[in-house]
Every structure is written in structure tokens, then in C-alpha cells.
CSV table of C-alpha atoms and ligand atoms in Angstrom, one decimal:
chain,number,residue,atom,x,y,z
A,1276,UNK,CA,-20.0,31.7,31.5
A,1277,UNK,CA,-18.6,28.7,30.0
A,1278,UNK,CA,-15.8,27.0,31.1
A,1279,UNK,CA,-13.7,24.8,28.6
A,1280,UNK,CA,-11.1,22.6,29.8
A,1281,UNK,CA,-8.5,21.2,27.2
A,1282,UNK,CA,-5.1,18.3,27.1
A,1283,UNK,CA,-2.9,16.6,24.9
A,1284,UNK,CA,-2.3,12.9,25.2
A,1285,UNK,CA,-0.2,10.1,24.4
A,1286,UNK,CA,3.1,11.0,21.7
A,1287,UNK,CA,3.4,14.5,20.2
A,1288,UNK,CA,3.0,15.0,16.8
A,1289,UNK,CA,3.1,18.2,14.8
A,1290,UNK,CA,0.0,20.5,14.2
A,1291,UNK,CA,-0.9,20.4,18.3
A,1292,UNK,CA,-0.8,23.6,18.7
A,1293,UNK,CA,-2.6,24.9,15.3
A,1294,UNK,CA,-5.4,22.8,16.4
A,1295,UNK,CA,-5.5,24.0,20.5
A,1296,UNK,CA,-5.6,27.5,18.4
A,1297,UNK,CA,-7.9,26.7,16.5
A,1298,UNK,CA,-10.4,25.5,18.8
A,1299,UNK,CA,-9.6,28.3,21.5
A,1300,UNK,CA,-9.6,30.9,18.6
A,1301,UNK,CA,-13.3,29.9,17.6
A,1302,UNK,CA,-14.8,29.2,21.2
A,1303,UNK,CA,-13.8,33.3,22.2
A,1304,UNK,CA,-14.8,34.3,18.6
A,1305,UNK,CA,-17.8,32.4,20.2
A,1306,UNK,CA,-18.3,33.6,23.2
A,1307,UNK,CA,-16.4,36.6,23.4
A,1308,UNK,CA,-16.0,37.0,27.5
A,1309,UNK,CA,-17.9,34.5,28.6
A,1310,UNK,CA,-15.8,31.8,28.2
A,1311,UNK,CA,-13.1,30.8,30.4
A,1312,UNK,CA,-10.2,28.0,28.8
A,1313,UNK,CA,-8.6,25.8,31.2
A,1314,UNK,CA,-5.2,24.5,29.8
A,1315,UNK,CA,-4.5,21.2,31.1
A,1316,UNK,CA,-1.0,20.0,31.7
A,1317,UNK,CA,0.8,16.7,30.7
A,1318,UNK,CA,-2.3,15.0,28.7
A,1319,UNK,CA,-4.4,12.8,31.6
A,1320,UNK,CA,-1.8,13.2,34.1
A,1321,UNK,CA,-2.6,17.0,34.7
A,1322,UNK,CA,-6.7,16.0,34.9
A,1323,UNK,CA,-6.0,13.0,37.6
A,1324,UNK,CA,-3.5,15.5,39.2
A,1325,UNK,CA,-5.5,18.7,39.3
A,1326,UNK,CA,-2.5,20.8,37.6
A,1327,UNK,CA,-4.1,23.3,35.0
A,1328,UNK,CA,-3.3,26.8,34.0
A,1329,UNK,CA,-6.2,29.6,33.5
A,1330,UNK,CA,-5.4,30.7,29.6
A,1331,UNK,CA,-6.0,33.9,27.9
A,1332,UNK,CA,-6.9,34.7,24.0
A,1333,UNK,CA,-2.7,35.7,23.8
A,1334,UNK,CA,-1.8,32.5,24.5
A,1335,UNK,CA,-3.2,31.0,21.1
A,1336,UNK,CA,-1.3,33.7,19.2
A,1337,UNK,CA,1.6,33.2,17.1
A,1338,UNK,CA,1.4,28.9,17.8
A,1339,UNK,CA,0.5,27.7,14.7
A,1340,UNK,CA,3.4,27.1,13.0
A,1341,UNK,CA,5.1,25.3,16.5
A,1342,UNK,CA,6.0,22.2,16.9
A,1343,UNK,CA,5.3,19.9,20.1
A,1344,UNK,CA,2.2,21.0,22.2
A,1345,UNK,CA,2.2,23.8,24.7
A,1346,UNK,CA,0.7,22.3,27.3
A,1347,UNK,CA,2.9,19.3,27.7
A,1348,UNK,CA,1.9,15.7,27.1
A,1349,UNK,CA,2.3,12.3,28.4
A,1350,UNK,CA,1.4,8.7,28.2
A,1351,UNK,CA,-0.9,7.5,30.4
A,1352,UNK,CA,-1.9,4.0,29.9
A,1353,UNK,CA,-5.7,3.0,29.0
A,1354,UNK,CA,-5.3,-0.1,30.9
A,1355,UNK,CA,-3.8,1.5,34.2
A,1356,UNK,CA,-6.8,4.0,34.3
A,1357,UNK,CA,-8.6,1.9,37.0
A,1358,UNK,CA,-5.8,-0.2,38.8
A,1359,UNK,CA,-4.7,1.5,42.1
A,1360,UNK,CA,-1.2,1.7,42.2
A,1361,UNK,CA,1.4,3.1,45.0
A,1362,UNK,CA,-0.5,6.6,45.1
A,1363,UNK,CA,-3.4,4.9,45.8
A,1364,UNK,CA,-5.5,7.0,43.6
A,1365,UNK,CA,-8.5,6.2,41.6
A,1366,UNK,CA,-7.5,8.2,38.4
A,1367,UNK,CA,-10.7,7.8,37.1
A,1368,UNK,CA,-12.0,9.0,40.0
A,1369,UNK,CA,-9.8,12.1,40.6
A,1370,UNK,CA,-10.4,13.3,36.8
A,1371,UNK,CA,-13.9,13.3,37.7
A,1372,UNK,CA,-13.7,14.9,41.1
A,1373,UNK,CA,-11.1,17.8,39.2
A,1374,UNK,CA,-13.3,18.4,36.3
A,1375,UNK,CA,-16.2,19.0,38.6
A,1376,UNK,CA,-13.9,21.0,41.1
A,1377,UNK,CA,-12.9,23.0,37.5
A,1378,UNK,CA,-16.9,23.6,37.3
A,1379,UNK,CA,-16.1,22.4,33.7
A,1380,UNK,CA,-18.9,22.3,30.9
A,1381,UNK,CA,-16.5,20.3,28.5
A,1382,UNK,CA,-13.0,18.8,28.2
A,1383,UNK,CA,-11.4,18.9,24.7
A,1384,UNK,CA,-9.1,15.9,24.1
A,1385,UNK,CA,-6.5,15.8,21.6
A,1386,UNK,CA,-4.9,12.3,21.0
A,1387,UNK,CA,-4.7,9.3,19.3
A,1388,UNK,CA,-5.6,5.7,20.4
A,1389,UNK,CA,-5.1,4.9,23.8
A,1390,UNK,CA,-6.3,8.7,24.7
A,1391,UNK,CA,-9.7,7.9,22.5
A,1392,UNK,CA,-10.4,5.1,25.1
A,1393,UNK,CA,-10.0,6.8,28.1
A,1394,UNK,CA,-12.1,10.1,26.3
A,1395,UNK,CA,-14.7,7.4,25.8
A,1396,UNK,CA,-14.7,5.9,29.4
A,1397,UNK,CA,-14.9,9.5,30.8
A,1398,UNK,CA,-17.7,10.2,28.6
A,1399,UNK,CA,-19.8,7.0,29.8
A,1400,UNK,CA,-19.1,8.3,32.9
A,1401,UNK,CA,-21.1,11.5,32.5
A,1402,UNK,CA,-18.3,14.0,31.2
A,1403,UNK,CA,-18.8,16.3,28.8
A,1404,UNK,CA,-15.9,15.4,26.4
A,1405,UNK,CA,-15.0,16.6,22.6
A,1406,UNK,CA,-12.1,15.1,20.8
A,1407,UNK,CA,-9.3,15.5,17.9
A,1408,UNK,CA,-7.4,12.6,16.5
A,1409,UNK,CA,-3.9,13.6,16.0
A,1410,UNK,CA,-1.0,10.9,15.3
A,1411,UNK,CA,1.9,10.8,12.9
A,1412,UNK,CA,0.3,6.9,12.7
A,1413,UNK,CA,-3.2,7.7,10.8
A,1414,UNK,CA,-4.6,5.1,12.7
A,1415,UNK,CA,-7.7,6.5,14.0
A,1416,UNK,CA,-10.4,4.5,13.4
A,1417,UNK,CA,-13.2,6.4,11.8
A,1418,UNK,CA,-11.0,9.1,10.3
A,1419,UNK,CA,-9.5,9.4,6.8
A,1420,UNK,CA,-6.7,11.4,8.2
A,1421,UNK,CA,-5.0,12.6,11.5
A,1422,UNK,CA,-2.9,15.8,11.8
A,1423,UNK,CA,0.6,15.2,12.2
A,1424,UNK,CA,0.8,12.2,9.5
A,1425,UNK,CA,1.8,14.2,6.6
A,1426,UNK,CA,4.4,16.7,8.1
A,1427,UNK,CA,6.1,13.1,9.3
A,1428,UNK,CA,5.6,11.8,6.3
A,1429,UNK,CA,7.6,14.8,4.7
A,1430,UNK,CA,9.9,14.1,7.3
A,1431,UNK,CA,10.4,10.5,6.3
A,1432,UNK,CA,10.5,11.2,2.8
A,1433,UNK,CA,13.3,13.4,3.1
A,1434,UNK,CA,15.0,11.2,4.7
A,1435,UNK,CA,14.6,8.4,2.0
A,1436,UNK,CA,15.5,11.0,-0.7
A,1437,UNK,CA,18.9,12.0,0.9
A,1438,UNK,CA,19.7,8.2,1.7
A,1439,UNK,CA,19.3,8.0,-2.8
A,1440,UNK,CA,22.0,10.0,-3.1
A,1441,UNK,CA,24.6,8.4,-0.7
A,1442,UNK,CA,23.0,4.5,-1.4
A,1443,UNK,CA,23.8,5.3,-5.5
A,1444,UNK,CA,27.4,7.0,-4.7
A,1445,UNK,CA,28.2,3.8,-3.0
A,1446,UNK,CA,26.1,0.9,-4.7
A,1447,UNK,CA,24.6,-0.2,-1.4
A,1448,UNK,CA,21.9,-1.8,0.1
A,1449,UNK,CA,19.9,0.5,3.0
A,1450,UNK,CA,17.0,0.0,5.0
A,1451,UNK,CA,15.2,3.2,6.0
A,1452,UNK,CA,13.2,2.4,9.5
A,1453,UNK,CA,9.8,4.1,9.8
A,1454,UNK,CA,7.6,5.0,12.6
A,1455,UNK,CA,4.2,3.9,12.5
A,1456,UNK,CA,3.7,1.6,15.5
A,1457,UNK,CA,1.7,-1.0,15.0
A,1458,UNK,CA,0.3,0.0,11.4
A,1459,UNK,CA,2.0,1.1,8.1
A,1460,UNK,CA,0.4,4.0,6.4
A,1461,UNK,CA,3.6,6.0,7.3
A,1462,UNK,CA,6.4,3.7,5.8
A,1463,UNK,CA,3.8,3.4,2.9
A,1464,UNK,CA,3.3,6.4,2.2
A,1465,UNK,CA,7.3,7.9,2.3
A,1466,UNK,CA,7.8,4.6,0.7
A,1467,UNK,CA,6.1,5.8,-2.4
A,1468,UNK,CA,6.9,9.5,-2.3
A,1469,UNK,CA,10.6,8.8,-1.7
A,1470,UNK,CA,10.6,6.0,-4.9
A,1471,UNK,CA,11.7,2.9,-1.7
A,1472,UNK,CA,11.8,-0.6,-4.0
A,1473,UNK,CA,10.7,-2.5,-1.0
A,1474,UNK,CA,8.4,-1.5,1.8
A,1475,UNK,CA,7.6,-4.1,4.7
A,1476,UNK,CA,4.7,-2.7,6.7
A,1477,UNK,CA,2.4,-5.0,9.9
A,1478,UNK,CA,-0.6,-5.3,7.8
A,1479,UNK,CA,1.9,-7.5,4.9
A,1480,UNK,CA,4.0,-10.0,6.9
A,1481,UNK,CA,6.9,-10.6,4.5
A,1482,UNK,CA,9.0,-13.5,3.4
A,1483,UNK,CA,12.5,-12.9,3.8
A,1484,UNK,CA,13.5,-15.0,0.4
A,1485,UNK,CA,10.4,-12.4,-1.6
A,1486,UNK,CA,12.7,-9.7,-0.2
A,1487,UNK,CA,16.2,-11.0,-1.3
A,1488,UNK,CA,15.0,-11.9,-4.4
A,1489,UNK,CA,13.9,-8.6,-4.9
A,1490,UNK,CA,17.1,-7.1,-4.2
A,1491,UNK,CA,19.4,-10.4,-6.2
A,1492,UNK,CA,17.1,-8.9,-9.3
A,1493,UNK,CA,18.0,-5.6,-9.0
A,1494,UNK,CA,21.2,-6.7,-8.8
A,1495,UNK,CA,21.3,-8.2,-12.5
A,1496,UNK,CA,19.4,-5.4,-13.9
A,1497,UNK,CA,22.4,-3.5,-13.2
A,1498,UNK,CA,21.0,-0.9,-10.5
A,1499,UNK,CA,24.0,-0.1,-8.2
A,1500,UNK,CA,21.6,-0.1,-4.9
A,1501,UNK,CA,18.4,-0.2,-3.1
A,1502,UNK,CA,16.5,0.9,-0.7
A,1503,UNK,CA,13.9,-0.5,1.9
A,1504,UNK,CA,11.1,1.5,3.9
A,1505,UNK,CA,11.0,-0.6,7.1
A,1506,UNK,CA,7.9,-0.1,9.3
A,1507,UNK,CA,8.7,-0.3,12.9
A,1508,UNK,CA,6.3,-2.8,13.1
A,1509,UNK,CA,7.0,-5.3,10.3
A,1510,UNK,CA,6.8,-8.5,10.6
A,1511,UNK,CA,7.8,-11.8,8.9
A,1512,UNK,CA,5.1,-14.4,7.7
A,1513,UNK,CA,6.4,-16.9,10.4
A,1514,UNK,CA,5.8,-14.4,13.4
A,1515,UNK,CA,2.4,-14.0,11.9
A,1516,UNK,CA,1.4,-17.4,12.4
A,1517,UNK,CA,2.0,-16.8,16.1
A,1518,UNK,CA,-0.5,-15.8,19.2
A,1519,UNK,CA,0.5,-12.6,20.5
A,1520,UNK,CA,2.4,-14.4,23.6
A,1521,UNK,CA,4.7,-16.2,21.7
A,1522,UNK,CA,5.6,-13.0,19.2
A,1523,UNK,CA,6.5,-11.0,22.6
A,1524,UNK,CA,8.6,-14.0,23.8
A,1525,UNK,CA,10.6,-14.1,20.7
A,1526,UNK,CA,10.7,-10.4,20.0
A,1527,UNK,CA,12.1,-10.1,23.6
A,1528,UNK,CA,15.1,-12.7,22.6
A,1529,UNK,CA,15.7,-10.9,19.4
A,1530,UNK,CA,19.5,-10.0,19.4
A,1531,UNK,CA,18.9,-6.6,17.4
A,1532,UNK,CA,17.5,-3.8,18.6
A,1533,UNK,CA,15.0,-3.8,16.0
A,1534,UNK,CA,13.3,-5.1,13.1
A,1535,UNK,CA,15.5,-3.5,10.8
A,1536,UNK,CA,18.7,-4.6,12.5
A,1537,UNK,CA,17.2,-8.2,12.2
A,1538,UNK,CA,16.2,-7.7,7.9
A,1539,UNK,CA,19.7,-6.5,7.4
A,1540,UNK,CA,21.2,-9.2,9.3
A,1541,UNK,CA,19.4,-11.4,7.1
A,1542,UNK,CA,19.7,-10.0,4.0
A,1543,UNK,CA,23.8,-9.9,4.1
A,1544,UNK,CA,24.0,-13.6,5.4
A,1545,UNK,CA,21.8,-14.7,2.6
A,1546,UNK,CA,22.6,-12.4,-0.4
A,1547,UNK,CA,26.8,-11.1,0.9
A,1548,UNK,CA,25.5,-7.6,0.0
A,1549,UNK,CA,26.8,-4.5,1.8
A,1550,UNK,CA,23.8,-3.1,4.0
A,1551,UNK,CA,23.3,0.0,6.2
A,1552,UNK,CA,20.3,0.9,8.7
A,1553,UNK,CA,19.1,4.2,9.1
A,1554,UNK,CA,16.2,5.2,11.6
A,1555,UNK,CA,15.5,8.5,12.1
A,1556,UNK,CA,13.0,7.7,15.1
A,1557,UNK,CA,11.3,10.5,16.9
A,1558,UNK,CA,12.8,13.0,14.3
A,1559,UNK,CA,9.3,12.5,12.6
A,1560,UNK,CA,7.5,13.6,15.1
A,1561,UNK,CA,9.4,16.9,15.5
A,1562,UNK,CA,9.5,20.4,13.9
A,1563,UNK,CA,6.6,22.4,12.9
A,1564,UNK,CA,3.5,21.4,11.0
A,1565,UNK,CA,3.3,21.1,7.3
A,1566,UNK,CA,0.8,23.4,5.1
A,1567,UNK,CA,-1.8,20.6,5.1
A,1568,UNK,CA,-1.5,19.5,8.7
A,1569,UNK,CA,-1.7,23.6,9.9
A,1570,UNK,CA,-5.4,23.2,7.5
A,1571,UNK,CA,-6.4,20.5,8.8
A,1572,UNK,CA,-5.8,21.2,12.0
A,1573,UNK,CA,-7.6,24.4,12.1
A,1574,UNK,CA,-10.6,22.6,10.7
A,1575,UNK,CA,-10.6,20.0,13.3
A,1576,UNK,CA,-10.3,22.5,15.8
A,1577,UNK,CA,-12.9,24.9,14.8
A,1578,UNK,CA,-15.2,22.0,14.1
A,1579,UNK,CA,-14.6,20.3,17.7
A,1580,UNK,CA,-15.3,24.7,18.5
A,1581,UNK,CA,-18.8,24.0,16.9
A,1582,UNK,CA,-19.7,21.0,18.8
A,1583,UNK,CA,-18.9,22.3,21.8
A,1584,UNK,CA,-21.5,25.5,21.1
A,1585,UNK,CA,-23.9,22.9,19.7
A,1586,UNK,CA,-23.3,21.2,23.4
A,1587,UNK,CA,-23.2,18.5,21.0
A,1588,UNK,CA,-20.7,16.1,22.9
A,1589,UNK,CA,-19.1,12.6,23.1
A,1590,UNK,CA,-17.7,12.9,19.9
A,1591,UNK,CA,-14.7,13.0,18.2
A,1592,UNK,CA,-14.2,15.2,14.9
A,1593,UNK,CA,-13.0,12.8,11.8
A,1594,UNK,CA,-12.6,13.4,8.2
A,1595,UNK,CA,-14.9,11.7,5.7
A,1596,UNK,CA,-14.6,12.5,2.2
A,1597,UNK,CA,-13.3,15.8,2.6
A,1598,UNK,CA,-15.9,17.3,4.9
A,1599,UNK,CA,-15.3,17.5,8.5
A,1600,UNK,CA,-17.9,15.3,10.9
A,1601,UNK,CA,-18.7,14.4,14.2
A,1602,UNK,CA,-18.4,10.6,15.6
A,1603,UNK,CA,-19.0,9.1,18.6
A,1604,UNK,CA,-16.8,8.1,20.9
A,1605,UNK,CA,-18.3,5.0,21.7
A,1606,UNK,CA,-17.5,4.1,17.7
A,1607,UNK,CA,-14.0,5.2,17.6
A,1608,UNK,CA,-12.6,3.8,20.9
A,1609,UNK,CA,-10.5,0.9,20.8
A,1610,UNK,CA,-10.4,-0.1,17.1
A,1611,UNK,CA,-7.5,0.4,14.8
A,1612,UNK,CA,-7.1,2.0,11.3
A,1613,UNK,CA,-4.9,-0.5,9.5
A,1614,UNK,CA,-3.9,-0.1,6.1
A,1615,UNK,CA,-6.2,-2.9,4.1
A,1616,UNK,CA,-3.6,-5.0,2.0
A,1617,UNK,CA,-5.3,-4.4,-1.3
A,1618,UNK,CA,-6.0,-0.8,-0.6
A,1619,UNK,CA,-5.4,1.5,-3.9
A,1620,UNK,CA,-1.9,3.0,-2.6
A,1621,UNK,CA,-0.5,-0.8,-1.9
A,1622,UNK,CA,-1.8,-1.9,-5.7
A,1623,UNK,CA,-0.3,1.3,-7.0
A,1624,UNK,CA,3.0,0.8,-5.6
A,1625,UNK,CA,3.0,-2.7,-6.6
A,1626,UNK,CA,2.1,-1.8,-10.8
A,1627,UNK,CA,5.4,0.2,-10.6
A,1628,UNK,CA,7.5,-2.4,-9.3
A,1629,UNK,CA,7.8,-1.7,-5.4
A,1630,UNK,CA,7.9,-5.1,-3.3
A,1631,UNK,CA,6.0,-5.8,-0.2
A,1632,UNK,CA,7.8,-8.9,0.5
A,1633,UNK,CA,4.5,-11.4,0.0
B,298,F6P,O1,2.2,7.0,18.1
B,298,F6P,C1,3.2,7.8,17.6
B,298,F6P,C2,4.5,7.1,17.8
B,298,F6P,O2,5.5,8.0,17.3
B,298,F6P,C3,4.7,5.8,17.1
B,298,F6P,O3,4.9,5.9,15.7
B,298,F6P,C4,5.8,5.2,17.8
B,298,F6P,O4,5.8,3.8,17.8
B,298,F6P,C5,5.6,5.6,19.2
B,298,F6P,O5,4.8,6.8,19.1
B,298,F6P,C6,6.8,6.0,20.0
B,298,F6P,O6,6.4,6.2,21.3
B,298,F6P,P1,7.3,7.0,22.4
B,298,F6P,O7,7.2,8.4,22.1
B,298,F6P,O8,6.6,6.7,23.7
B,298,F6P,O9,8.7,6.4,22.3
């Protein structure tokens, strides 16, 4: 009998649940009745905890197209894993202790970054452990795509397409805020697909007077508005040039509650043009999957299915060039997919025209 136990980590992001299906699909496929699948609640909270349902074949049915993840989720700092707080519990410790108590022969992660270094840790420390990178970032190192990026980047493409229609009624200036935490793929990529003629993302620190001359351009030409996709996480060239400490210090006295707030700010004071912010926040995140994320998805999942029957484990299931492979762990932890500044979408969008501030 095997004995499979699986958890989502860290954010939510769309195609979850067509992945836990198809992993759970293919593993009693598999093994038919001798398997048993433990679902996991809350991400690492449920392991450290001991709280875990028994699941049945049913409970995989009629899940693909559903958003969030059915076994709940939640963030549970890498850097906390071996501090002893209040509870006085070793988490590490009591994941260990539960999965053995479980009589587990593998524990199927689902997650982004922080979740891929604590997979890791547990697998240096003798866990059988199979992963899937899911994020709406795409910031997986070792991966060419997550699930969840491209349903939010529908998402945040539809968002930049109905802020067209009100932004040319009105002849005015808007600034579209985009998730993407500390990388840009998302803004870049709903920057192109929704036509944006500026897009500030991390990996291109921008110059505010690149950005208003941009817009003081447009201006002349005669167009009656524009429209900026804002990463979460841009940044201007000066706060580049600064070590992490000081960025947090002055990031902390910011008076906006974001970057965008800040640009806009900016922008009016130097240029006198009208300008709205919109961010639509954890909106991309939500809903169900998008046709490619429900594909992609079920290939990860029966994938991580094969490497679990293959016993082949500390690995995490990537994409590279369109096939589906396995990748340690030990590779993936701790490193981040940015988007490289000359990478062909960035040179694309600049030959039509689009802005990136530098
Ligand atoms: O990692 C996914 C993500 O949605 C990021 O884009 C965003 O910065 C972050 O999670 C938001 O985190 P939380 O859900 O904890 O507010």
C-alpha cells in the first residue's frame, strides 16, 4: 500500500486544483486500491500541525475548472521554519515526526518560492518529497512556466483592455498596477497583450523624466491618453542604487500606499496631466483556471504522478522546451526567475514603441 501525502503553499493561484487532480487521478489509475491520499490542510501549517484529511477518488472529480485550492493554503515563512516561537515547536521537527506518524512514502508539494525551500530542506532531511511550481509570478527558477500565470495574465489583460475604453472617453492618463511581487513577467506580459505604452517592471529600474517624456510625446502626437502597466515591484533607478536596508527604510516612509500612487504623484506634479490608479490586486489570483493553465496543470500533475511510481524523488516537475522534466530540488531552491532585461518579449515591446522607463 502506498501512502501519498499532498499540500498547497504560500498564495493561491488558479489551476490548484486541476493539478491536485491530476496527480491523484494518475497515482489511483496507478495503483488502483493500493494507494491511500492524505490531503493536507493549510500548505505547511497542516504538516507541522498534524491536521490532514483521508481522501477518496470522488474528491478529485468535477475540480478542474475551480478556482483557489481545496485543501486550504497558507504562508508559512522559510526563515521561521527552525526559530522556536511561543508554541515552542520545532516545525521542522513536527513535519517530520507527522509524516512518519502518516507512515507516508511521499509528500507532494505544490507551491512557489518560499514553499520550494522548505520542500528542499525537508528532503535533505530524509523526506520523500515531489513538487509543482505554481505562481501567478512565473518565477520559478528552473521552469519556463508556472500554472496560474496565464489565467492572471488574462485577468490583468482584461483589466487593461476595459481601462482603453474609459482612459480614450476621457483623454487621461492611467496607471494599471500589476502583481508580480518581486519580478515582472506578469505586468510584461498584460502589458503587451493589453497594447500598455509604458511598462515599469523590478528587473528595469526606471527614470521618472524617461517616463514623462514618454507620456509629454504622446501628448503632441495627438493621442488623447495613456496607459501604464505598473509592476508591484517597480522601482526607480535611484532606489536601485541602494542596499536593501536603506530601500526598506525609505519604502517604509513612502506617503503612498504604493508604487503606483507614488508614479502618479509624480507624473501630475511634473507633466499637470489628469491621472487615475487602478489595481486590481488579488483579483488575479482568483476565478477558475484558463485553458492552458487546466493543460498544464494536468501535465505537471501526472508527471509529479510518474515520479512518484518511479520512487524517483527530490524533484520538482519544470517545463523545458515544451516537454515536462524532473529537477532537483537542491537546484530550484532559493533562486529567482527574473525576467532578463534584453529577453525577446522586452526587445519586442520596445520595436513597437512601448517604454520601460530606461
Ligand atoms: O506570489 C503571488 C502573489 O500574488 C504576488 O504576486 C503578490 O505580491 C503576493 O502574492 C501577495 O501576497 P498575499 O496573498 O500574502 O497578500
Amino acid at each position: 500500500m502506498k501512502r501519498i501525502g499532498i499540500l498547497t503553499s504560500g498564495g493561491d493561484c488558479q489551476g490548484l486544483n486541476a493539478a491536485i487532480r491530476g496527480v491523484c487521478k494518475a497515482l489511483y489509475e496507478e495503483f488502483k486500491q493500493d494507494i491511500e491520499i492524505y490531503g493536507i490542510h493549510d500548505g505547511y501549517r497542516g504538516l507541522i500541525d498534524g491536521d490532514y484529511r483521508k481522501m477518496s477518488p470522488r474528491d478529485f472529480s468535477g475540480i478542474l475548472t475551480l478556482g483557489g485550492t481545496i485543501l486550504g493554503t497558507s504562508r508559512q515563512p522559510f526563515k521561521l521554519m527552525r526559530v522556536i516561537g511561543d508554541d515552542k515547536k520545532d516545525k521542522v521537527q513536527c513535519m517530520k515526526n507527522n509524516y512518519k506518524k502518516m507512515k507516508l512514502d511521499c509528500l507532494v508539494v505544490l507551491g512557489g518560492n518560499g514553499t520550494h525551500k522548505t520542500a528542499n530542506l525537508l528532503n535533505e532531511e530524509g523526506l520523500h518529497v515531489v513538487s509543482l511550481p505554481k505562481t501567478i509570478d512565473n518565477d520559478v527558477w528552473g521552469t519556463e512556466m508556472t500554472f496560474g500565470f496565464h489565467s492572471a495574465v488574462e485577468i490583468a489583460t482584461n483589466v487593461l483592455d476595459c481601462i482603453h475604453t474609459t482612459a480614450t472617453s476621457h483623454g487621461r492618463v492611467f496607471i494599471v498596477e500589476i502583481m508580480g511581487h518581486k519580478v515582472g513577467w506578469l505586468p510584461l506580459y498584460a502589458g503587451i497583450a493589453g497594447g500598455a505604452d509604458v511598462i515599469l517592471i523590478p528587473e528595469i529600474p526606471y527614470d521618472i523624466d524617461s517616463v514623462t517624456a514618454t507620456l509629454e510625446a504622446r501628448n503632441k502626437a495627438g493621442k488623447r491618453f495613456s496607459i501604464l502597466a505598473v509592476a508591484e515591484g517597480a522601482l526607480s533607478v535611484q532606489e536601485a542604487g541602494l542596499s536593501k536596508k536603506e530601500f526598506k527604510v525609505k519604502r517604509a516612509a513612502m506617503p503612498f500606499p504604493s508604487i503606483s500612487y507614488r508614479l502618479a504623484n509624480e507624473i501630475a506634479e511634473k507633466t499637470g496631466q489628469e491621472i487615475r490608479v487602478t489595481v486590481p490586486g488579488h483579483f488575479q489570483r482568483g476565478g477558475g483556471p484558463c485553458a492552458y493553465d487546466r493543460v498544464l496543470s494536468t501535465r505537471f500533475g501526472t508527471a509529479a504522478a510518474k515520479l512518484i511510481k518511479e520512487q524517483n524523488y527530490g524533484n520538482m516537475v519544470a517545463l523545458q522546451n515544451d516537454s515536462i522534466v524532473p529537477i532537483p530540488l537542491s537546484e530550484v531552491a532559493g533562486k529567482l526567475k527574473t525576467v532578463p532585461k534584453n529577453c525577446e518579449e522586452v526587445m519586442s515591446a520596445k520595436e513597437i514603441g512601448i517604454t520601460f522607463g530606461d
